[in-house]
Amino acid sequence: MFHTDTIAEIAHDIPNLYAFRITGEVGRDDMKAMSEFMLGAFKAHDTVDMCLVFETDAGSKADASLSDEAVKAQAKSLRHVRNYVVAGAPDKAASMVETMGKVLPVEAKSFATEAEAFAWLRQQAHAA
């Protein structure tokens, strides 16, 4: 299972879902490692769902998304991510996810709790 100092993969039973728990401020090394992990997932699957569960209001460092791997993963996510879900995200991040879901070819949702997010993702998996 994937793990860094501030990001840990969450075990679950939903097909093609990559879920991660954010426990602290995400730095460049954390984001680079998760991006490399997701680039591998994009090679293995045509489409995946992603879920980020926040246990912190810390967010990410300003340069967290500036590695080559992070930029590649962000670009490829437009083709490979079907549903992008956050749970327990700080208000600003939750609003951004909902707004981006309106302009990108990704279903983006924000939920207050992990349980709500996983319930919705289970419904999506059965509908696919």
Short mmCIF file of the C-alpha atoms (twelve columns), coordinates in Angstrom:
data_MODEL
# 
_entry.id   MODEL 
# 
loop_
_atom_site.group_PDB 
_atom_site.id 
_atom_site.type_symbol 
_atom_site.label_atom_id 
_atom_site.label_alt_id 
_atom_site.label_comp_id 
_atom_site.label_asym_id 
_atom_site.label_seq_id 
_atom_site.Cartn_x 
_atom_site.Cartn_y 
_atom_site.Cartn_z 
_atom_site.pdbx_PDB_model_num 
ATOM 1   C CA . MET A 1   0.000   0.000  0.000   1 
ATOM 2   C CA . PHE A 2   1.168   3.496  -0.830  1 
ATOM 3   C CA . HIS A 3   2.414   5.630  2.075   1 
ATOM 4   C CA . THR A 4   4.402   8.842  2.662   1 
ATOM 5   C CA . ASP A 5   4.770   11.055 5.727   1 
ATOM 6   C CA . THR A 6   1.420   12.766 5.049   1 
ATOM 7   C CA . ILE A 7   -0.429  10.558 2.524   1 
ATOM 8   C CA . ALA A 8   -1.569  6.968  3.087   1 
ATOM 9   C CA . GLU A 9   -3.545  4.729  0.768   1 
ATOM 10  C CA . ILE A 10  -6.873  3.592  2.237   1 
ATOM 11  C CA . ALA A 11  -7.906  -0.070 1.980   1 
ATOM 12  C CA . HIS A 12  -11.402 -0.573 0.511   1 
ATOM 13  C CA . ASP A 13  -13.479 -2.913 -1.656  1 
ATOM 14  C CA . ILE A 14  -14.375 -0.617 -4.572  1 
ATOM 15  C CA . PRO A 15  -12.968 -1.613 -7.989  1 
ATOM 16  C CA . ASN A 16  -10.549 0.822  -9.675  1 
ATOM 17  C CA . LEU A 17  -10.656 3.276  -6.764  1 
ATOM 18  C CA . TYR A 18  -7.476  4.871  -5.486  1 
ATOM 19  C CA . ALA A 19  -8.211  6.384  -2.091  1 
ATOM 20  C CA . PHE A 20  -5.780  8.306  0.090   1 
ATOM 21  C CA . ARG A 21  -5.861  9.758  3.600   1 
ATOM 22  C CA . ILE A 22  -4.178  13.164 3.996   1 
ATOM 23  C CA . THR A 23  -2.853  13.575 7.544   1 
ATOM 24  C CA . GLY A 24  -0.663  16.670 7.307   1 
ATOM 25  C CA . GLU A 25  0.661   19.370 5.029   1 
ATOM 26  C CA . VAL A 26  1.500   17.740 1.686   1 
ATOM 27  C CA . GLY A 27  4.985   18.589 0.497   1 
ATOM 28  C CA . ARG A 28  6.702   18.265 -2.853  1 
ATOM 29  C CA . ASP A 29  8.172   14.825 -2.043  1 
ATOM 30  C CA . ASP A 30  4.741   13.537 -0.965  1 
ATOM 31  C CA . MET A 31  3.078   14.842 -4.124  1 
ATOM 32  C CA . LYS A 32  5.863   13.500 -6.340  1 
ATOM 33  C CA . ALA A 33  5.537   10.028 -4.812  1 
ATOM 34  C CA . MET A 34  1.740   10.001 -5.143  1 
ATOM 35  C CA . SER A 35  2.010   11.249 -8.730  1 
ATOM 36  C CA . GLU A 36  4.422   8.444  -9.626  1 
ATOM 37  C CA . PHE A 37  2.038   5.954  -7.993  1 
ATOM 38  C CA . MET A 38  -0.946  7.312  -9.942  1 
ATOM 39  C CA . LEU A 39  0.972   7.359  -13.243 1 
ATOM 40  C CA . GLY A 40  1.398   3.602  -12.722 1 
ATOM 41  C CA . ALA A 41  -2.340  3.278  -12.061 1 
ATOM 42  C CA . PHE A 42  -3.110  5.185  -15.264 1 
ATOM 43  C CA . LYS A 43  -0.961  2.700  -17.216 1 
ATOM 44  C CA . ALA A 44  -2.806  -0.239 -15.635 1 
ATOM 45  C CA . HIS A 45  -6.390  1.060  -16.038 1 
ATOM 46  C CA . ASP A 46  -8.233  3.041  -18.690 1 
ATOM 47  C CA . THR A 47  -10.252 4.850  -16.017 1 
ATOM 48  C CA . VAL A 48  -10.009 5.095  -12.255 1 
ATOM 49  C CA . ASP A 49  -11.781 6.888  -9.454  1 
ATOM 50  C CA . MET A 50  -9.846  8.911  -6.875  1 
ATOM 51  C CA . CYS A 51  -10.756 9.883  -3.330  1 
ATOM 52  C CA . LEU A 52  -8.839  12.118 -0.925  1 
ATOM 53  C CA . VAL A 53  -9.907  12.005 2.715   1 
ATOM 54  C CA . PHE A 54  -8.612  14.951 4.728   1 
ATOM 55  C CA . GLU A 55  -7.821  14.623 8.422   1 
ATOM 56  C CA . THR A 56  -6.173  18.041 8.486   1 
ATOM 57  C CA . ASP A 57  -6.794  21.595 7.369   1 
ATOM 58  C CA . ALA A 58  -3.109  21.987 6.464   1 
ATOM 59  C CA . GLY A 59  -3.497  21.607 2.684   1 
ATOM 60  C CA . SER A 60  -0.315  21.498 0.644   1 
ATOM 61  C CA . LYS A 61  2.882   23.484 0.416   1 
ATOM 62  C CA . ALA A 62  3.066   26.068 -2.365  1 
ATOM 63  C CA . ASP A 63  5.569   24.055 -4.438  1 
ATOM 64  C CA . ALA A 64  3.979   20.629 -3.866  1 
ATOM 65  C CA . SER A 65  2.643   20.288 -7.420  1 
ATOM 66  C CA . LEU A 66  5.727   21.559 -9.218  1 
ATOM 67  C CA . SER A 67  7.568   18.286 -9.898  1 
ATOM 68  C CA . ASP A 68  7.618   16.833 -13.426 1 
ATOM 69  C CA . GLU A 69  5.741   13.782 -12.143 1 
ATOM 70  C CA . ALA A 70  2.977   15.902 -10.598 1 
ATOM 71  C CA . VAL A 71  2.480   17.870 -13.809 1 
ATOM 72  C CA . LYS A 72  2.360   14.640 -15.875 1 
ATOM 73  C CA . ALA A 73  -0.117  13.034 -13.467 1 
ATOM 74  C CA . GLN A 74  -2.359  16.114 -13.519 1 
ATOM 75  C CA . ALA A 75  -2.426  16.113 -17.324 1 
ATOM 76  C CA . LYS A 76  -3.088  12.366 -17.583 1 
ATOM 77  C CA . SER A 77  -5.789  12.520 -14.928 1 
ATOM 78  C CA . LEU A 78  -8.007  14.373 -17.408 1 
ATOM 79  C CA . ARG A 79  -8.096  11.205 -19.527 1 
ATOM 80  C CA . HIS A 80  -8.014  8.569  -16.817 1 
ATOM 81  C CA . VAL A 81  -9.954  9.848  -13.783 1 
ATOM 82  C CA . ARG A 82  -13.705 9.286  -13.971 1 
ATOM 83  C CA . ASN A 83  -14.706 10.455 -10.476 1 
ATOM 84  C CA . TYR A 84  -12.637 12.710 -8.213  1 
ATOM 85  C CA . VAL A 85  -13.961 12.889 -4.672  1 
ATOM 86  C CA . VAL A 86  -12.788 14.643 -1.523  1 
ATOM 87  C CA . ALA A 87  -14.053 14.098 2.011   1 
ATOM 88  C CA . GLY A 88  -13.495 16.334 5.008   1 
ATOM 89  C CA . ALA A 89  -11.622 18.835 2.849   1 
ATOM 90  C CA . PRO A 90  -11.050 22.370 4.076   1 
ATOM 91  C CA . ASP A 91  -13.870 24.622 2.799   1 
ATOM 92  C CA . LYS A 92  -11.693 26.347 0.205   1 
ATOM 93  C CA . ALA A 93  -10.515 23.032 -1.273  1 
ATOM 94  C CA . ALA A 94  -14.020 21.557 -1.290  1 
ATOM 95  C CA . SER A 95  -15.342 24.583 -3.193  1 
ATOM 96  C CA . MET A 96  -12.518 24.371 -5.694  1 
ATOM 97  C CA . VAL A 97  -13.227 20.677 -6.364  1 
ATOM 98  C CA . GLU A 98  -16.926 21.333 -6.936  1 
ATOM 99  C CA . THR A 99  -16.139 24.252 -9.277  1 
ATOM 100 C CA . MET A 100 -13.529 22.331 -11.262 1 
ATOM 101 C CA . GLY A 101 -16.018 19.491 -11.718 1 
ATOM 102 C CA . LYS A 102 -18.158 21.891 -13.732 1 
ATOM 103 C CA . VAL A 103 -15.419 22.747 -16.231 1 
ATOM 104 C CA . LEU A 104 -13.352 19.549 -16.503 1 
ATOM 105 C CA . PRO A 105 -14.367 16.182 -17.995 1 
ATOM 106 C CA . VAL A 106 -14.282 14.626 -14.513 1 
ATOM 107 C CA . GLU A 107 -17.148 14.090 -12.076 1 
ATOM 108 C CA . ALA A 108 -15.903 16.001 -9.021  1 
ATOM 109 C CA . LYS A 109 -17.688 15.850 -5.682  1 
ATOM 110 C CA . SER A 110 -17.047 16.978 -2.137  1 
ATOM 111 C CA . PHE A 111 -18.478 15.225 0.925   1 
ATOM 112 C CA . ALA A 112 -18.353 16.049 4.611   1 
ATOM 113 C CA . THR A 113 -17.385 12.515 5.649   1 
ATOM 114 C CA . GLU A 114 -15.428 9.528  4.386   1 
ATOM 115 C CA . ALA A 115 -18.527 7.318  4.780   1 
ATOM 116 C CA . GLU A 116 -20.582 9.585  2.490   1 
ATOM 117 C CA . ALA A 117 -17.819 9.672  -0.117  1 
ATOM 118 C CA . PHE A 118 -17.393 5.894  -0.155  1 
ATOM 119 C CA . ALA A 119 -21.170 5.323  -0.336  1 
ATOM 120 C CA . TRP A 120 -21.377 7.562  -3.408  1 
ATOM 121 C CA . LEU A 121 -18.333 5.898  -5.011  1 
ATOM 122 C CA . ARG A 122 -19.872 2.436  -4.446  1 
ATOM 123 C CA . GLN A 123 -22.991 3.584  -6.309  1 
ATOM 124 C CA . GLN A 124 -20.843 4.847  -9.182  1 
ATOM 125 C CA . ALA A 125 -18.924 1.554  -9.360  1 
ATOM 126 C CA . HIS A 126 -22.185 -0.409 -9.645  1 
ATOM 127 C CA . ALA A 127 -23.528 1.974  -12.291 1 
ATOM 128 C CA . ALA A 128 -20.443 1.598  -14.525 1 
# 
